[in-house]
Each structure stands twice: as C-alpha cells, then as structure tokens.
CSV table of C-alpha atoms in Angstrom, one decimal:
chain,number,residue,atom,x,y,z
G,39,MET,CA,184.1,-137.5,80.4
G,40,THR,CA,181.6,-139.4,83.2
G,41,GLU,CA,178.3,-141.2,81.6
G,42,PRO,CA,175.9,-138.2,82.7
G,43,GLU,CA,178.2,-135.8,81.1
G,44,ALA,CA,178.5,-137.6,77.9
G,45,LEU,CA,174.6,-137.8,77.9
G,46,ALA,CA,174.5,-134.4,78.6
G,47,ARG,CA,176.7,-133.7,75.8
G,48,ALA,CA,174.7,-136.0,73.5
G,49,ASP,CA,171.7,-133.8,74.4
G,50,GLU,CA,173.3,-130.8,73.5
G,51,ILE,CA,174.9,-132.3,70.1
G,52,GLY,CA,171.1,-133.5,69.4
G,53,ALA,CA,169.3,-129.8,70.2
G,54,GLU,CA,171.9,-128.5,68.0
G,55,SER,CA,171.2,-130.7,65.0
G,56,VAL,CA,167.5,-130.1,65.5
G,57,ARG,CA,168.3,-126.1,65.9
G,58,LEU,CA,170.2,-126.3,62.3
G,59,GLU,CA,167.4,-128.6,60.6
G,60,LEU,CA,164.9,-126.1,61.7
G,61,GLU,CA,166.9,-123.2,60.3
G,62,SER,CA,166.4,-124.1,56.5
G,63,ILE,CA,163.8,-126.0,54.2
G,64,ASP,CA,166.8,-127.6,52.8
G,65,ALA,CA,168.3,-129.1,55.8
G,66,PHE,CA,164.8,-129.9,57.1
G,67,VAL,CA,163.8,-131.8,54.2
G,68,HIS,CA,167.1,-133.6,53.9
G,69,ALA,CA,167.0,-134.5,57.6
G,70,HIS,CA,163.8,-136.3,57.6
G,71,TYR,CA,162.6,-136.9,53.9
G,72,PRO,CA,164.3,-140.3,53.4
G,73,ARG,CA,162.8,-141.7,56.6
G,74,LEU,CA,159.6,-140.2,56.1
G,75,ILE,CA,159.0,-141.4,52.7
G,76,ARG,CA,160.0,-144.9,53.5
G,77,LEU,CA,157.5,-145.0,56.7
G,78,ALA,CA,155.0,-143.5,54.5
G,79,SER,CA,155.5,-146.0,51.7
G,80,LEU,CA,154.7,-149.0,54.1
G,81,ILE,CA,151.3,-147.3,55.2
G,82,THR,CA,150.2,-146.2,52.0
G,83,ARG,CA,151.8,-149.1,49.9
G,84,ASP,CA,151.8,-146.9,46.7
G,85,GLY,CA,154.7,-144.6,45.8
G,86,GLU,CA,152.5,-141.7,44.6
G,87,GLN,CA,150.3,-141.6,47.5
G,88,ALA,CA,153.5,-141.9,49.7
G,89,GLN,CA,155.1,-138.8,47.9
G,90,ASP,CA,152.0,-136.9,48.5
G,91,ALA,CA,151.6,-137.4,52.3
G,92,VAL,CA,155.2,-136.8,52.7
G,93,GLN,CA,155.2,-133.5,51.2
G,94,GLY,CA,152.1,-132.6,52.8
G,95,ALA,CA,153.1,-133.4,56.1
G,96,LEU,CA,156.6,-131.6,55.8
G,97,GLU,CA,154.8,-128.3,54.8
G,98,ARG,CA,152.7,-128.6,57.7
G,99,ALA,CA,155.4,-129.6,59.8
G,100,TRP,CA,157.6,-126.9,58.6
G,101,ARG,CA,154.8,-124.2,59.2
G,102,LYS,CA,154.3,-125.2,62.6
G,103,ARG,CA,158.0,-125.9,63.6
G,104,GLY,CA,157.9,-122.7,65.9
G,105,ASP,CA,155.7,-125.2,68.2
G,106,VAL,CA,158.7,-127.6,68.6
G,107,ARG,CA,159.9,-127.1,72.2
G,108,GLU,CA,162.0,-130.1,72.8
G,109,PRO,CA,164.3,-131.4,70.2
G,110,ALA,CA,163.9,-135.1,71.1
G,111,LYS,CA,160.4,-134.8,69.9
G,112,LEU,CA,160.7,-133.6,66.6
G,113,ARG,CA,160.7,-136.8,65.0
G,114,PRO,CA,158.1,-138.5,66.6
G,115,TRP,CA,155.9,-135.6,65.7
G,116,LEU,CA,157.0,-135.7,62.1
G,117,ASP,CA,156.3,-139.4,62.0
G,118,ARG,CA,153.1,-138.8,63.6
G,119,ILE,CA,152.0,-136.2,60.9
G,120,VAL,CA,153.2,-138.4,58.2
G,121,ALA,CA,151.7,-141.6,59.1
G,122,ARG,CA,148.1,-139.5,59.7
G,123,GLU,CA,148.6,-138.0,56.2
G,124,ALA,CA,149.4,-141.3,54.8
G,125,ILE,CA,146.2,-143.0,56.3
G,126,ARG,CA,144.2,-139.8,55.4
G,127,GLN,CA,145.6,-140.5,51.8
G,128,VAL,CA,144.4,-143.9,51.6
G,129,ARG,CA,141.2,-143.1,52.9
G,130,GLY,CA,140.8,-140.3,50.4
G,131,SER,CA,141.8,-142.3,47.5
G,132,GLY,CA,138.7,-145.0,47.8
G,133,PHE,CA,138.9,-148.5,48.4
G,134,ALA,CA,138.6,-149.7,44.9
G,135,GLN,CA,141.9,-147.4,43.8
G,136,PHE,CA,143.5,-148.6,46.7
G,137,ALA,CA,142.9,-152.3,46.4
G,138,ARG,CA,144.0,-151.9,42.5
G,139,ARG,CA,147.0,-150.1,43.5
G,140,GLU,CA,148.1,-152.5,46.2
G,141,SER,CA,147.7,-155.5,44.1
G,142,GLU,CA,149.7,-153.8,41.3
G,143,ASP,CA,152.3,-152.4,43.5
G,144,TRP,CA,152.8,-155.0,46.1
G,145,ILE,CA,153.3,-157.9,43.8
G,146,PRO,CA,155.5,-156.3,41.0
G,147,TYR,CA,156.6,-159.8,39.8
G,148,ALA,CA,155.3,-163.1,38.9
G,149,PRO,CA,156.8,-166.0,41.2
G,150,ALA,CA,159.6,-167.5,39.4
G,151,THR,CA,158.2,-171.2,40.5
G,152,SER,CA,155.2,-172.8,40.8
G,153,GLU,CA,155.5,-173.2,44.5
G,154,PRO,CA,154.8,-170.0,46.4
G,155,THR,CA,157.7,-169.1,48.8
G,156,GLU,CA,157.2,-167.5,52.4
G,157,GLY,CA,158.3,-164.3,50.8
G,158,LEU,CA,155.6,-164.1,48.2
G,159,ILE,CA,152.9,-165.2,50.6
G,160,LEU,CA,153.7,-163.1,53.2
G,161,ARG,CA,154.0,-160.3,50.7
G,162,GLU,CA,150.5,-160.7,49.6
G,163,ALA,CA,149.3,-161.1,53.3
G,164,LEU,CA,150.9,-157.9,54.1
G,165,GLY,CA,149.1,-156.1,50.9
G,166,ARG,CA,145.6,-157.4,52.6
G,167,LEU,CA,146.0,-156.0,56.0
G,168,SER,CA,143.8,-152.9,56.5
G,169,THR,CA,145.7,-149.4,56.6
G,170,LYS,CA,145.2,-149.2,60.4
G,171,HIS,CA,146.9,-152.4,60.9
G,172,ARG,CA,149.5,-151.9,58.4
G,173,ALA,CA,150.2,-148.3,60.1
G,174,VAL,CA,150.7,-150.3,63.4
G,175,VAL,CA,152.9,-153.0,62.0
G,176,ALA,CA,155.1,-150.4,60.2
G,177,LEU,CA,155.7,-148.0,63.1
G,178,HIS,CA,156.2,-151.0,65.6
G,179,LEU,CA,158.0,-153.5,63.5
G,180,TYR,CA,160.2,-151.1,60.8
G,181,ALA,CA,160.4,-147.8,62.6
G,182,GLY,CA,161.1,-149.4,65.8
G,183,TYR,CA,158.7,-147.6,68.2
G,184,SER,CA,157.4,-149.6,71.2
G,185,VAL,CA,154.0,-150.5,71.5
G,186,GLU,CA,153.3,-147.4,73.9
G,187,GLU,CA,155.1,-145.0,71.5
G,188,THR,CA,153.2,-146.2,68.6
G,189,ALA,CA,150.0,-145.5,70.4
G,190,ARG,CA,151.2,-141.8,70.9
G,191,VAL,CA,151.9,-141.4,67.6
G,192,LEU,CA,148.7,-142.7,66.2
G,193,SER,CA,147.1,-140.9,69.1
G,194,VAL,CA,145.1,-144.4,69.9
G,195,PRO,CA,145.0,-146.1,73.3
G,196,PHE,CA,147.9,-148.6,74.2
G,197,ASP,CA,145.6,-151.4,74.0
G,198,THR,CA,144.3,-150.9,70.6
G,199,VAL,CA,147.8,-150.7,69.3
G,200,ARG,CA,148.5,-154.0,71.1
G,201,SER,CA,145.3,-155.8,69.7
G,202,ARG,CA,145.7,-154.6,66.2
G,203,LEU,CA,149.4,-156.0,66.5
G,204,ARG,CA,148.3,-159.3,67.6
G,205,ALA,CA,145.3,-159.2,64.9
G,206,ALA,CA,148.0,-158.5,62.3
G,207,ARG,CA,150.3,-161.4,63.3
G,208,GLU,CA,147.2,-163.8,63.4
G,209,GLN,CA,145.9,-162.9,60.1
G,210,LEU,CA,149.5,-163.2,58.5
G,211,ARG,CA,150.4,-166.6,60.3
G,212,ARG,CA,147.0,-167.8,59.0
G,213,GLU,CA,147.3,-167.2,55.5
G,214,LEU,CA,150.9,-168.4,55.8
G,215,GLY,CA,149.9,-171.7,57.3
G,216,GLU,CA,146.7,-172.0,54.8
G,217,LYS,CA,149.2,-172.0,51.7
G,218,CYS,CA,152.0,-174.1,53.1
Q,1329,MET,CA,163.7,-166.1,50.2
Q,1330,THR,CA,162.7,-169.7,49.0
Q,1331,GLN,CA,162.6,-171.7,52.1
Q,1332,ARG,CA,159.4,-173.4,52.7
Q,1333,ILE,CA,157.4,-171.8,55.7
Q,1334,GLN,CA,156.8,-173.9,58.9
Q,1335,PRO,CA,153.4,-173.9,60.4
Q,1336,THR,CA,154.2,-173.1,63.7
Q,1337,ILE,CA,156.3,-170.1,62.9
Q,1338,THR,CA,157.1,-167.9,66.2
Q,1339,ASP,CA,156.5,-164.1,66.8
Q,1340,GLU,CA,159.8,-163.4,66.7
Q,1341,ARG,CA,160.4,-165.2,63.2
Q,1342,LEU,CA,157.4,-163.9,61.5
Q,1343,ASP,CA,158.4,-160.4,62.9
Q,1344,GLY,CA,161.8,-160.8,61.4
Q,1345,LEU,CA,160.4,-161.8,58.0
Q,1346,ILE,CA,157.9,-158.9,58.2
Q,1347,LEU,CA,161.0,-156.5,59.0
Q,1348,GLN,CA,162.7,-158.1,55.8
Q,1349,LEU,CA,159.7,-157.6,53.6
Q,1350,LEU,CA,159.1,-154.0,54.9
Q,1351,THR,CA,162.6,-153.0,54.7
Q,1352,GLU,CA,162.9,-154.4,51.0
Q,1353,ARG,CA,159.8,-152.4,50.2
Q,1354,ALA,CA,160.9,-149.2,51.7
Q,1355,GLU,CA,164.0,-149.1,49.9
Q,1356,SER,CA,162.6,-150.0,46.7
Q,1357,VAL,CA,160.0,-147.1,47.0
Q,1358,ALA,CA,162.7,-144.7,48.5
Q,1359,ALA,CA,164.8,-145.5,45.5
Q,1360,SER,CA,162.2,-144.4,43.0
Q,1361,SER,CA,160.7,-141.7,44.9
Q,1362,LEU,CA,161.8,-137.6,44.2
Q,1363,PRO,CA,165.2,-136.9,45.3
Q,1364,ALA,CA,165.3,-134.8,48.7
Q,1365,GLU,CA,166.6,-131.6,46.7
Q,1366,THR,CA,163.6,-131.7,44.4
Q,1367,VAL,CA,161.0,-132.0,47.2
Q,1368,ALA,CA,163.0,-129.3,49.2
Q,1369,ASP,CA,163.0,-126.8,46.0
Q,1370,ARG,CA,159.1,-127.6,45.5
Q,1371,MET,CA,158.6,-127.0,49.1
Q,1372,ALA,CA,160.8,-123.8,49.0
Q,1373,THR,CA,158.8,-122.3,45.9
Q,1374,ARG,CA,155.2,-123.1,47.6
Q,1375,LEU,CA,156.1,-121.7,51.1
Q,1376,ARG,CA,157.9,-118.6,49.4
Q,1377,PRO,CA,156.3,-115.6,50.9
Q,1378,SER,CA,154.6,-113.3,48.7
Q,1379,PRO,CA,157.1,-110.4,47.6
Q,1380,TYR,CA,154.0,-107.9,48.5
Q,1381,GLY,CA,153.3,-109.1,52.0
Q,1382,ARG,CA,150.1,-109.2,53.9
Q,1383,THR,CA,149.4,-105.6,53.9
Q,1384,TRP,CA,149.8,-105.6,50.3
Q,1385,ILE,CA,147.4,-108.4,49.6
Q,1386,VAL,CA,145.0,-107.2,52.0
Q,1387,LEU,CA,144.8,-103.8,50.4
Q,1388,ALA,CA,144.6,-105.2,46.9
Q,1389,ALA,CA,141.8,-107.1,48.2
Q,1390,ALA,CA,140.0,-104.0,49.6
Q,1391,LEU,CA,140.6,-102.3,46.4
Q,1392,LEU,CA,139.2,-105.0,44.4
Q,1393,LEU,CA,136.3,-105.2,46.4
Q,1394,VAL,CA,135.6,-101.3,46.1
Q,1395,ALA,CA,136.3,-101.7,42.4
Q,1396,MET,CA,133.4,-104.2,42.1
Q,1397,LEU,CA,131.0,-102.2,44.4
Q,1398,ILE,CA,131.7,-99.2,41.8
Q,1399,GLY,CA,131.3,-101.5,38.8
Q,1400,GLY,CA,128.0,-102.8,40.4
Q,1401,ALA,CA,126.7,-99.3,41.3
Q,1402,ILE,CA,127.6,-98.1,37.5
Q,1403,ALA,CA,125.9,-101.0,36.1
Q,1404,SER,CA,122.9,-100.2,38.2
Q,1405,GLY,CA,122.7,-96.7,37.0
Q,1406,ALA,CA,123.0,-95.4,40.7
Q,1407,ILE,CA,126.2,-93.5,39.7
Q,1408,ARG,CA,127.8,-92.2,36.4
Q,1409,PRO,CA,131.0,-92.7,35.6
Q,1410,PRO,CA,133.2,-89.6,34.5
Q,1411,TRP,CA,133.8,-90.4,30.9
Q,1412,ILE,CA,129.9,-90.4,30.5
Q,1413,PRO,CA,128.6,-86.8,30.2
Q,1414,THR,CA,126.0,-86.1,32.6
Q,1415,PRO,CA,122.9,-84.6,31.0
Q,1416,ALA,CA,121.5,-81.5,31.4
Q,1417,PRO,CA,120.1,-81.7,35.2
Q,1418,ILE,CA,116.2,-81.7,35.2
Q,1419,GLU,CA,114.6,-78.8,36.7
Q,1420,ARG,CA,112.8,-79.8,39.7
Q,1421,SER,CA,111.7,-76.2,40.9
Q,1422,TRP,CA,108.7,-74.6,39.3
Q,1423,THR,CA,109.1,-73.9,35.8
Q,1424,GLY,CA,105.5,-73.3,34.7
Q,1425,PRO,CA,103.0,-75.3,33.7
Q,1426,VAL,CA,104.2,-76.5,30.4
Q,1427,ARG,CA,108.1,-77.3,31.1
Q,1428,THR,CA,110.4,-77.0,28.3
Q,1429,ASP,CA,112.5,-80.1,29.7
Q,1430,SER,CA,109.8,-82.5,29.2
Q,1431,ALA,CA,111.3,-84.1,26.2
Q,1432,ALA,CA,113.8,-85.7,28.7
Q,1433,PHE,CA,111.5,-87.3,30.8
Q,1434,PRO,CA,111.1,-90.9,31.1
Q,1435,VAL,CA,107.5,-92.5,30.9
Q,1436,ILE,CA,106.5,-94.2,34.2
Q,1437,ALA,CA,103.7,-97.2,33.7
Q,1438,MET,CA,100.8,-96.7,35.9
Q,1439,GLU,CA,99.4,-99.4,37.9
Q,1440,PRO,CA,96.1,-100.8,36.3
Q,1441,VAL,CA,93.6,-100.8,38.8
Q,1442,VAL,CA,90.4,-102.1,36.7
Q,1443,GLU,CA,89.6,-102.0,33.0
Q,1444,ASP,CA,90.6,-98.8,31.3
Q,1445,ARG,CA,91.7,-97.1,34.8
Q,1446,TYR,CA,95.2,-97.0,35.8
Q,1447,MET,CA,96.6,-95.1,38.9
Q,1448,TRP,CA,99.9,-93.9,40.1
Q,1449,THR,CA,100.9,-93.0,43.5
Q,1450,ASP,CA,103.4,-90.0,44.1
Q,1451,GLY,CA,103.1,-89.8,47.8
Q,1452,PRO,CA,103.3,-86.4,50.0
Q,1453,ASP,CA,106.1,-84.4,48.3
Q,1454,GLY,CA,104.4,-81.1,47.7
Q,1455,SER,CA,105.8,-77.9,49.0
Q,1456,ALA,CA,102.2,-77.4,51.0
Q,1457,PRO,CA,99.2,-80.0,51.4
Q,1458,LEU,CA,96.8,-77.9,49.3
Q,1459,VAL,CA,99.0,-78.4,46.5
Q,1460,ASP,CA,100.3,-81.9,47.4
Q,1461,ILE,CA,99.3,-84.5,44.7
Q,1462,ASP,CA,99.6,-87.9,46.5
Q,1463,LEU,CA,97.6,-90.1,43.8
Q,1464,VAL,CA,97.0,-89.8,40.0
Q,1465,GLU,CA,94.3,-91.7,38.5
Q,1466,THR,CA,93.2,-91.8,34.8
Q,1467,GLY,CA,90.8,-93.4,32.6
Q,1468,GLY,CA,89.4,-93.7,29.3
Q,1469,GLY,CA,86.4,-95.7,28.1
Q,1470,ARG,CA,83.8,-93.4,27.1
Q,1471,ARG,CA,85.2,-90.0,28.2
Q,1472,LEU,CA,88.8,-89.4,29.1
Q,1473,GLN,CA,89.2,-88.1,33.0
Q,1474,TRP,CA,91.6,-87.8,35.7
Q,1475,ASN,CA,91.3,-87.6,39.2
Q,1476,LEU,CA,94.2,-85.7,41.6
Q,1477,SER,CA,94.1,-86.7,45.3
Q,1478,LEU,CA,95.3,-83.8,47.5
Q,1479,GLY,CA,96.8,-83.5,50.8
Q,1480,ASP,CA,94.1,-80.6,51.7
Q,1481,VAL,CA,91.1,-78.9,50.6
Q,1482,PRO,CA,91.6,-75.3,49.3
Q,1483,SER,CA,90.2,-72.5,51.3
Q,1484,THR,CA,87.2,-70.8,50.0
Q,1485,GLU,CA,88.7,-67.7,51.3
Q,1486,SER,CA,91.5,-68.1,49.0
Q,1487,SER,CA,89.6,-67.6,45.7
Q,1488,PRO,CA,87.9,-64.3,46.1
Q,1489,ASN,CA,88.7,-62.0,43.1
Q,1490,GLY,CA,91.2,-59.3,44.0
Q,1491,ASP,CA,92.6,-61.9,46.3
Q,1492,GLU,CA,96.3,-62.4,45.6
Q,1493,ARG,CA,96.1,-65.6,46.2
Q,1494,ILE,CA,95.8,-68.1,43.5
Q,1495,THR,CA,95.1,-72.1,43.6
Q,1496,GLU,CA,95.4,-73.9,40.4
Q,1497,TYR,CA,95.5,-77.2,39.2
Q,1498,GLY,CA,96.4,-78.6,35.6
Q,1499,LEU,CA,97.3,-81.3,33.4
Q,1500,VAL,CA,99.9,-81.3,30.5
Q,1501,LEU,CA,99.3,-84.1,27.7
Q,1502,ASP,CA,101.7,-85.3,25.0
Q,1503,ASP,CA,99.0,-87.2,22.8
Q,1504,ASP,CA,101.6,-88.1,20.0
Q,1505,GLY,CA,104.3,-89.3,22.4
Q,1506,ASP,CA,107.4,-87.2,21.3
Q,1507,GLY,CA,108.0,-85.9,24.7
Q,1508,VAL,CA,106.6,-82.5,23.5
Q,1509,ALA,CA,103.3,-81.3,25.3
Q,1510,ASN,CA,100.4,-80.4,23.2
Q,1511,CYS,CA,97.6,-80.0,25.3
Q,1512,HIS,CA,97.3,-78.0,28.6
Q,1513,ILE,CA,94.1,-78.3,30.8
Q,1514,GLY,CA,93.8,-76.2,34.1
Q,1515,ILE,CA,91.3,-74.5,36.4
Q,1516,ASN,CA,92.3,-71.8,39.1
Q,1517,ASP,CA,90.1,-69.4,41.1
Q,1518,ASP,CA,91.4,-66.2,39.6
Q,1519,THR,CA,88.1,-65.0,39.0
Q,1520,PRO,CA,86.0,-61.8,39.6
Q,1521,VAL,CA,83.4,-63.9,42.0
Q,1522,PRO,CA,84.4,-65.4,44.7
Q,1523,GLY,CA,83.8,-69.1,44.4
Q,1524,ASP,CA,84.0,-69.4,40.8
Q,1525,TYR,CA,86.4,-71.0,38.7
Q,1526,ARG,CA,88.4,-70.3,35.6
Q,1527,VAL,CA,88.9,-73.4,33.6
Q,1528,TRP,CA,90.4,-73.8,30.1
Q,1529,VAL,CA,91.8,-76.0,27.8
Q,1530,THR,CA,94.9,-74.7,25.5
Q,1531,ASN,CA,96.0,-76.6,22.3
Q,1532,LEU,CA,99.9,-76.0,22.7
Q,1533,GLU,CA,100.5,-76.5,18.7
Q,1534,THR,CA,97.7,-74.2,17.4
Q,1535,GLY,CA,97.7,-71.9,20.6
Q,1536,VAL,CA,94.0,-71.6,20.4
Q,1537,THR,CA,92.4,-71.7,24.0
Q,1538,GLN,CA,89.2,-72.2,25.1
Q,1539,GLU,CA,87.9,-71.3,28.7
Q,1540,GLN,CA,84.7,-70.8,30.7
Q,1541,VAL,CA,85.0,-68.3,33.9
Q,1542,GLY,CA,82.2,-69.0,36.2
Q,1543,GLY,CA,79.1,-71.3,35.4
Q,1544,PRO,CA,77.7,-72.9,33.4
Q,1545,TYR,CA,80.5,-75.3,33.7
Q,1546,GLY,CA,81.1,-78.1,31.5
Q,1547,ILE,CA,82.7,-76.6,28.1
Q,1548,PRO,CA,85.5,-77.0,27.4
Q,1549,ILE,CA,85.9,-79.3,30.2
Q,1550,ASP,CA,84.1,-80.6,33.4
Q,1551,PHE,CA,85.4,-80.9,36.4
Q,1552,ALA,CA,84.8,-81.3,40.4
Q,1553,HIS,CA,87.1,-79.1,42.4
Q,1554,PRO,CA,87.9,-79.9,46.0
Q,1555,GLY,CA,86.8,-76.1,47.0
Q,1556,GLU,CA,83.1,-77.0,46.0
Q,1557,PHE,CA,83.2,-79.8,49.2
Q,1558,ARG,CA,83.9,-78.9,52.8
Q,1559,PRO,CA,86.1,-81.5,54.6
Q,1560,GLY,CA,83.4,-83.2,56.1
Q,1561,ASP,CA,81.7,-83.8,52.6
Q,1562,TYR,CA,84.3,-86.5,51.9
Q,1563,PRO,CA,84.1,-90.0,53.5
Q,1564,PRO,CA,86.6,-91.0,56.2
Q,1565,GLY,CA,89.6,-91.7,54.9
Q,1566,THR,CA,89.2,-90.2,51.5
Q,1567,ALA,CA,91.3,-87.7,50.3
Q,1568,PRO,CA,90.0,-84.6,48.4
Q,1569,GLN,CA,89.9,-84.9,44.9
Q,1570,MET,CA,90.3,-82.4,41.7
Q,1571,ARG,CA,88.8,-84.4,38.8
Q,1572,PHE,CA,88.7,-83.4,35.3
Q,1573,PHE,CA,86.6,-85.2,32.7
Q,1574,PHE,CA,85.6,-84.4,29.1
Q,1575,LEU,CA,81.8,-84.6,28.4
Q,1576,GLY,CA,82.4,-85.2,24.9
Q,1577,SER,CA,84.7,-83.5,22.6
Q,1578,ALA,CA,88.1,-82.8,23.8
Q,1579,ALA,CA,88.4,-79.4,21.6
Q,1580,PRO,CA,90.2,-77.5,21.1
Q,1581,CYS,CA,92.8,-80.3,21.8
Q,1582,ASP,CA,92.6,-83.1,19.0
Q,1583,LEU,CA,92.5,-86.2,21.8
Q,1584,GLY,CA,92.1,-89.6,21.3
Q,1585,LEU,CA,90.5,-91.8,24.4
Q,1586,GLU,CA,94.0,-92.5,25.4
Q,1587,PRO,CA,96.4,-89.7,25.5
Q,1588,VAL,CA,99.8,-91.3,25.4
Q,1589,ARG,CA,101.7,-89.3,28.2
Q,1590,PHE,CA,100.7,-86.9,30.7
Q,1591,TYR,CA,101.6,-84.9,34.0
Q,1592,ALA,CA,99.8,-83.1,36.7
Q,1593,TYR,CA,100.5,-80.0,38.5
Q,1594,ALA,CA,99.4,-77.8,41.5
Q,1595,THR,CA,100.3,-74.4,42.4
Q,1596,VAL,CA,99.5,-71.4,44.6
Q,1597,LYS,CA,100.6,-68.1,43.5
Q,1598,GLU,CA,100.7,-64.9,45.7
Q,1599,GLN,CA,101.5,-61.6,44.5
Q,1600,GLY,CA,101.8,-63.1,41.1
Q,1601,ARG,CA,104.5,-65.3,42.0
Q,1602,VAL,CA,104.1,-69.2,42.7
Q,1603,VAL,CA,104.9,-69.7,46.4
Q,1604,SER,CA,103.8,-73.6,46.5
Q,1605,TRP,CA,103.9,-76.3,43.7
Q,1606,ASP,CA,103.9,-79.9,42.9
Q,1607,TYR,CA,104.9,-81.7,39.8
Q,1608,ALA,CA,103.3,-85.5,39.7
Q,1609,PRO,CA,105.6,-86.9,38.6
Q,1610,ASP,CA,108.3,-84.7,39.6
Q,1611,ALA,CA,110.2,-85.2,36.6
Q,1612,ALA,CA,108.5,-87.8,34.2
Q,1613,TRP,CA,105.6,-88.5,32.2
Q,1614,LEU,CA,102.8,-90.9,33.2
Q,1615,GLY,CA,101.8,-93.5,30.8
Q,1616,ARG,CA,100.3,-97.0,30.3
Q,1617,ARG,CA,103.5,-98.4,29.4
Q,1618,ALA,CA,106.8,-97.4,30.4
Q,1619,GLU,CA,109.3,-96.2,28.0
C-alpha cells in the first residue's frame, strides 16, 4: 500500500468511525465525552460546571449532527461547542461564585512544606487567569490545537489567540518569579 | 514536583509545567465526573421523542386552546353549557302591553343625568319610526314623569275615529319590585273625535281603570303627545317626545315618587291587529339600580 493509498484508507476508516459515532447516542457520548469533560474542566476549573457544559454541548451537538459534512471536522466542532458552553457557564455563574469555587477547587490540599513548590505556585497562578486566557491555554497547550486552530475553535482572530497566550505566559512567569 | 523554580524559565519549560498541571487536573476531574454510560442514558431520556409525535402535540394544544375559549365564554355567560337547563325564552314579539314573562326580566340601571332624573338609551330598534322609542327618561321629585323620545311624529291622519289604525304609547310599572306589573298607563288615538286622545291609568292589582277620552286632560294623568306638534315645532336635533306626568295623585295606582321598575311600549294597530311595536327595553325592567 502506497502512502497516498494508506492516507486514503485512513480517511475511510475515520469517516466510517464518525458515521458509527453518529448512529447512536451511546456511541457518540462514549467517543467524545472523556475528552470533552477534560477540556471543559480546564476552562471552568469546576467539576459541576464542566459537567453541565459538556452535557449541554453534547445535546446541542447531537441535535445538529446532521450538519456534519466532513468527518474530520467533527472533533473541532464539538470542542468549539464545549469551549463556548464552558465559558458561558463561568460567565453565568457570577464572578464571586467562580472565584470561590476556583480557590476551593484548584488548591485542594495545603502545602506539605512551608516553602512553595513550583507546582503549587503555578497551580495558584493558573487559577487566577481569566476564563478567556485559560481557554486559550487549555486548547493550545493541553488539547494540542495550533494557534490558528485555536482561533477557529474560539471564533477569535489569530492575533488575539497569540496575544492571549503571550499574556498568560507572562502572568504565570511573573508570579513564579515573584514567589521564588 | 518539589524542585525550585528558576527565575529565567523558558517558554518550553513553562509550557511543559503547564501541560503537566493541566493533565493532572483534567484526569482528576474526569475521574470524579459522571460515567459516560450515565451521561448517555440521561441524554437518551431527554432527547427521546414524544410517543405522541408533533401532530398529536399540536392537536392537543389546539384542543386546550378551544377548551380555554369555551370555558371563558361559559364564564362570561356568552354561551350556556348543556348541563345547565336553558330557561324559557323571553318572548320578544308583541305580547301585549302587560307582559306575562316580566317576572324573569333583569333590571337595567338607568344613567343619572341630574338630581332625580335618569335616562336610558335604547337606540333605533322599533319596527317602525313612529313607534321606535330611542330614549327613555324619568324623574321624581315633586311629580312622577316619563319622557319617551321617538323616531318619528305620529300623523294626525292616522287618528280619526273609525280609522282602523291606532297608535298607542304606554308605561307598565312594578311598584313593589316583585317583577309583576301593578300599574298600566296608556294613551292612544282610538277616539270618536279626530285629534282627541284616550288616556288611562289602570291599577292591575285591583283592576280599577280611570280614563279620560278627549279634553280636558290632566286626570288621571297629564301628557304631551307628539301628535300635538308638527315636525317644525321641535328644535332642530330634538326628537319628538311622548311625555307622561302626574299632576298630583297617581290614583288609581298607589305609586310613590320613585316607582321601582318600569318599561315603556309603543304600538300601531291596523284592523285591530298590532303591526308595529317597540318595547323599551326589549325584555327588561328599567330602574335606578341594576338587579
């Protein structure tokens, strides 16, 4: 099998897989829920909000599954719905509630030593990022989307993603430097 | 992760640390989240189509709307449900000056105009302008009086003796509020002399009638008949009126200054048969308060 034939075969297998995923709710959820709950949890930083965001997004996506023309676009399409739903959940929850949940959720244990480790410092610093910055960080650094793909998922300009990434890194680096 | 952070951390190292923390966090949340099976079951339950289908839902909604409309109509009295017996229909054709079905009549409150004077507008609904009572006024005070505004003036040619055409106006009163008439006041042109009037008052409880045929008028009741005037005698825009008023006693009726209920009527008879008429109101009493 030549390389073009192998790529074509891979496309066929991928398309068949997507077709099967879209045939039943059970297959659809099993194929995408594990990834989506992880992604949502990094944007909302709250388990309950992440759960609500993913379930709402999966239902919306299932109702609109007939719109999926290209199997390769199913995953970014779902990630986009989940990311937006997660941001909406955070905005809808109110800042006070969000801040309280973040502090409780993101630092689940007290430091074992009096000296802060980089993990604890960075964990706290990540918790203080805005939702928009955290969404960019999660999609680009965790989900593996390129800057351009992240921009498409979030429906924002390429330069906006790039500047948010830079700002997030600077903030995290600054906090690490200040506390070490 | 207990190593100390270097102040000059590179992007690559920072991204690595972030990814490590994000992964730990994501796995932690994923481990405590609902299982995929549960989420799928919940979705399937919520997205399950209704067993009745869209058509049945629309039909049910339409039936609910119709039921609400019918309920509203029943509540407002616009329609009567079949389980409530329908009362005998009120006769709207001519049934004589003193109506036998008056006990079932409601009482319409007249509109106060000035002190001791009330009015009620009927509108043009008589079978002929001559007998069409458009407005009813009544007043008390020192004497009882009633004014009936008419659609047209009776022709003097319609009132010679021997003529088969007789025009009559009258009032029927219920002085004790039981729905049964106890006094009848009337005037017509059924007289031997053209231009004369026959006017009477009947106590319906005693059967005693006091009448006057031709002048001098005033007893038992005085009046102003529209036939006494020419059309030009009325100010422009003023309807011809049939007026009744007691000069003093209301004998043979025993009326106070405020008879509880009354209605008015007008008829034209030809060959002894009523051919045009109007009741005002059509099937109700007029009073100073609704009942």
